[in-house]
Short mmCIF file of C-alpha atoms in Angstrom, two decimals:
data_model
loop_
_atom_site.label_atom_id
_atom_site.label_comp_id
_atom_site.label_asym_id
_atom_site.label_seq_id
_atom_site.Cartn_x
_atom_site.Cartn_y
_atom_site.Cartn_z
CA UNK S 1 0.21 -0.06 0.07
CA UNK S 2 1.16 3.73 -1.10
CA UNK S 3 -1.98 5.90 -0.65
CA UNK S 4 -4.97 6.04 1.37
CA UNK S 5 -7.73 7.93 -0.36
CA UNK S 6 -10.58 8.92 1.76
CA UNK S 7 -13.95 10.13 1.04
CA UNK S 8 -17.23 11.12 2.87
CA UNK S 9 -19.65 7.85 2.40
CA UNK S 10 -20.30 5.72 -0.45
CA UNK S 11 -22.49 6.97 -3.67
CA UNK S 12 -26.27 6.97 -2.25
CA UNK S 13 -27.75 6.11 -5.75
CA UNK S 14 -28.92 2.51 -6.63
CA UNK S 15 -26.30 0.38 -8.04
CA UNK S 16 -23.20 2.76 -7.67
CA UNK S 17 -21.23 2.05 -4.74
CA UNK S 18 -19.35 -1.13 -4.64
CA UNK S 19 -16.96 -1.09 -1.73
CA UNK S 20 -14.38 1.40 -3.15
CA UNK S 21 -14.46 5.27 -2.52
CA UNK S 22 -15.23 7.22 -5.61
CA UNK S 23 -15.43 3.98 -7.76
CA UNK S 24 -18.11 2.78 -9.78
CA UNK S 25 -18.48 -0.72 -11.30
CA UNK S 26 -17.47 -0.88 -14.72
CA UNK S 27 -21.05 -0.14 -17.14
CA UNK S 28 -22.17 2.70 -14.15
CA UNK S 29 -21.91 6.25 -15.39
CA UNK S 30 -19.34 7.44 -13.36
CA UNK S 31 -20.75 10.34 -10.48
CA UNK S 32 -20.26 13.96 -10.90
CA UNK S 33 -17.23 13.93 -8.08
CA UNK S 34 -15.69 11.02 -9.97
CA UNK S 35 -15.67 12.94 -13.15
CA UNK S 36 -14.20 15.91 -11.18
CA UNK S 37 -11.24 13.81 -9.82
CA UNK S 38 -10.49 12.24 -13.41
CA UNK S 39 -10.43 16.03 -14.53
CA UNK S 40 -8.10 17.10 -11.62
CA UNK S 41 -5.87 14.09 -12.22
CA UNK S 42 -5.14 15.20 -15.89
CA UNK S 43 -4.95 18.93 -14.99
CA UNK S 44 -2.24 17.73 -12.36
CA UNK S 45 -0.20 15.37 -14.32
CA UNK S 46 -0.60 17.14 -17.90
CA UNK S 47 2.97 18.35 -17.80
CA UNK S 48 4.29 14.97 -16.83
CA UNK S 49 2.72 12.57 -18.75
CA UNK S 50 -0.37 12.31 -21.31
CA UNK S 51 -3.15 10.39 -19.41
CA UNK S 52 -5.93 8.97 -21.35
CA UNK S 53 -9.21 9.49 -20.51
CA UNK S 54 -10.62 6.45 -18.15
CA UNK S 55 -12.99 4.02 -20.09
CA UNK S 56 -15.21 3.53 -17.10
CA UNK S 57 -15.23 4.75 -13.42
CA UNK S 58 -14.03 1.70 -12.07
CA UNK S 59 -11.13 2.37 -9.47
CA UNK S 60 -10.02 -1.42 -9.01
CA UNK S 61 -6.84 -0.48 -11.12
CA UNK S 62 -5.80 1.92 -8.48
CA UNK S 63 -6.70 -0.12 -5.67
CA UNK S 64 -4.40 -3.17 -7.68
CA UNK S 65 -1.58 -0.32 -7.97
CA UNK S 66 -1.40 0.30 -3.79
CA UNK S 67 -4.20 2.76 -3.56
CA UNK S 68 -6.65 2.06 -0.32
CA UNK S 69 -9.86 3.52 -1.09
CA UNK S 70 -11.80 4.22 2.14
CA UNK S 71 -14.78 6.51 3.20
CA UNK S 72 -14.98 7.95 6.53
CA UNK S 73 -18.38 6.12 6.82
CA UNK S 74 -18.83 2.68 5.23
CA UNK S 75 -22.70 2.94 4.56
CA UNK S 76 -25.44 4.86 3.33
CA UNK S 77 -29.22 5.25 2.77
CA UNK S 78 -30.25 5.36 -0.51
CA UNK S 79 -30.58 8.75 -1.63
CA UNK S 80 -29.54 10.29 1.64
CA UNK S 81 -25.65 11.00 2.01
CA UNK S 82 -24.33 11.10 4.96
CA UNK S 83 -27.37 9.43 6.62
CA UNK S 84 -24.89 6.91 8.14
CA UNK S 85 -22.30 9.46 9.84
CA UNK S 86 -23.31 8.60 12.98
CA UNK S 87 -23.56 5.16 13.13
CA UNK S 88 -20.38 4.08 14.43
CA UNK S 89 -18.17 3.44 11.34
CA UNK S 90 -16.08 6.50 12.25
CA UNK S 91 -14.50 4.42 15.27
CA UNK S 92 -14.28 1.49 12.62
CA UNK S 93 -12.22 3.86 10.19
CA UNK S 94 -10.19 5.33 13.04
CA UNK S 95 -9.13 1.82 13.96
CA UNK S 96 -8.11 0.90 10.17
CA UNK S 97 -6.05 4.28 10.31
CA UNK S 98 -4.29 3.01 13.34
CA UNK S 99 -3.58 -0.19 12.39
CA UNK S 100 -2.10 1.66 9.10
CA UNK S 101 -0.16 3.73 11.48
CA UNK S 102 1.36 0.69 13.25
CA UNK S 103 2.19 -1.56 10.51
CA UNK S 104 3.22 0.87 7.71
CA UNK S 105 5.69 3.80 6.95
CA UNK S 106 5.81 6.71 4.12
CA UNK S 107 1.92 6.52 3.23
CA UNK S 108 0.13 9.23 1.67
CA UNK S 109 -3.14 9.87 3.03
CA UNK S 110 -5.34 12.11 0.50
CA UNK S 111 -8.53 13.56 2.52
CA UNK S 112 -11.16 14.87 0.42
CA UNK S 113 -14.13 16.89 1.88
CA UNK S 114 -14.37 17.71 5.75
CA UNK S 115 -15.52 14.47 7.01
CA UNK S 116 -12.53 13.09 5.36
CA UNK S 117 -10.23 15.54 6.88
CA UNK S 118 -11.21 14.77 10.44
CA UNK S 119 -9.21 11.45 10.03
CA UNK S 120 -6.30 13.88 9.61
CA UNK S 121 -6.26 13.51 13.67
CA UNK S 122 -5.49 9.75 13.56
CA UNK S 123 -2.79 9.93 11.29
CA UNK S 124 0.90 9.63 12.58
CA UNK S 125 2.48 12.42 10.70
CA UNK S 126 6.09 11.40 12.07
CA UNK S 127 5.37 8.68 9.87
CA UNK S 128 3.04 9.80 7.16
CA UNK S 129 2.19 12.33 4.74
CA UNK S 130 -1.45 14.00 4.79
CA UNK S 131 -2.79 15.67 1.80
CA UNK S 132 -6.28 17.24 2.49
CA UNK S 133 -8.60 19.18 -0.02
CA UNK S 134 -12.21 19.93 -0.88
CA UNK S 135 -14.42 17.20 -1.79
CA UNK S 136 -14.89 16.67 -5.63
CA UNK S 137 -18.64 17.11 -5.41
CA UNK S 138 -19.87 19.68 -7.82
CA UNK S 139 -21.13 21.66 -4.55
CA UNK S 140 -17.63 22.38 -3.70
CA UNK S 141 -15.68 21.75 -7.17
CA UNK S 142 -14.77 25.43 -7.11
CA UNK S 143 -12.59 24.50 -4.24
CA UNK S 144 -11.53 21.56 -5.28
CA UNK S 145 -10.32 22.55 -8.81
CA UNK S 146 -6.63 23.22 -8.95
CA UNK S 147 -6.07 21.99 -5.43
CA UNK S 148 -3.08 20.17 -7.22
CA UNK S 149 -3.75 16.90 -4.69
CA UNK S 150 -2.44 14.55 -7.50
CA UNK S 151 0.83 16.34 -8.14
CA UNK S 152 3.77 14.16 -7.83
#
């Protein structure tokens, strides 16, 4: 594992979420937040190399390359974002971060949005790096675009 990307909670539309934050299964239209992530990634890396547009919204290839795609909250009620924020998941994801603190060194934590940014207090910054940015949702895209979160 090299990177831990943390978001708020799973997509709340039917058939969108599949266990990896910001990812959707092949064949599912990428939600606006994911489209914004792809756009910022292309903008950040355009001077380094040409990145082709993704063919789908599945981030499984990212996870296979060492990116843990984790949400601060792991479940959500359909069509009701952040509905399970107080269901105990915060303790669970804090414990996951604690295990990473204990067993890893040099991880890059990318925290997207206010709920994810609360996880920064759980990260041992003597051993790991923390990058924070606004959530890529259309509601905060004006603060997300240009944040340079994906620059090498």
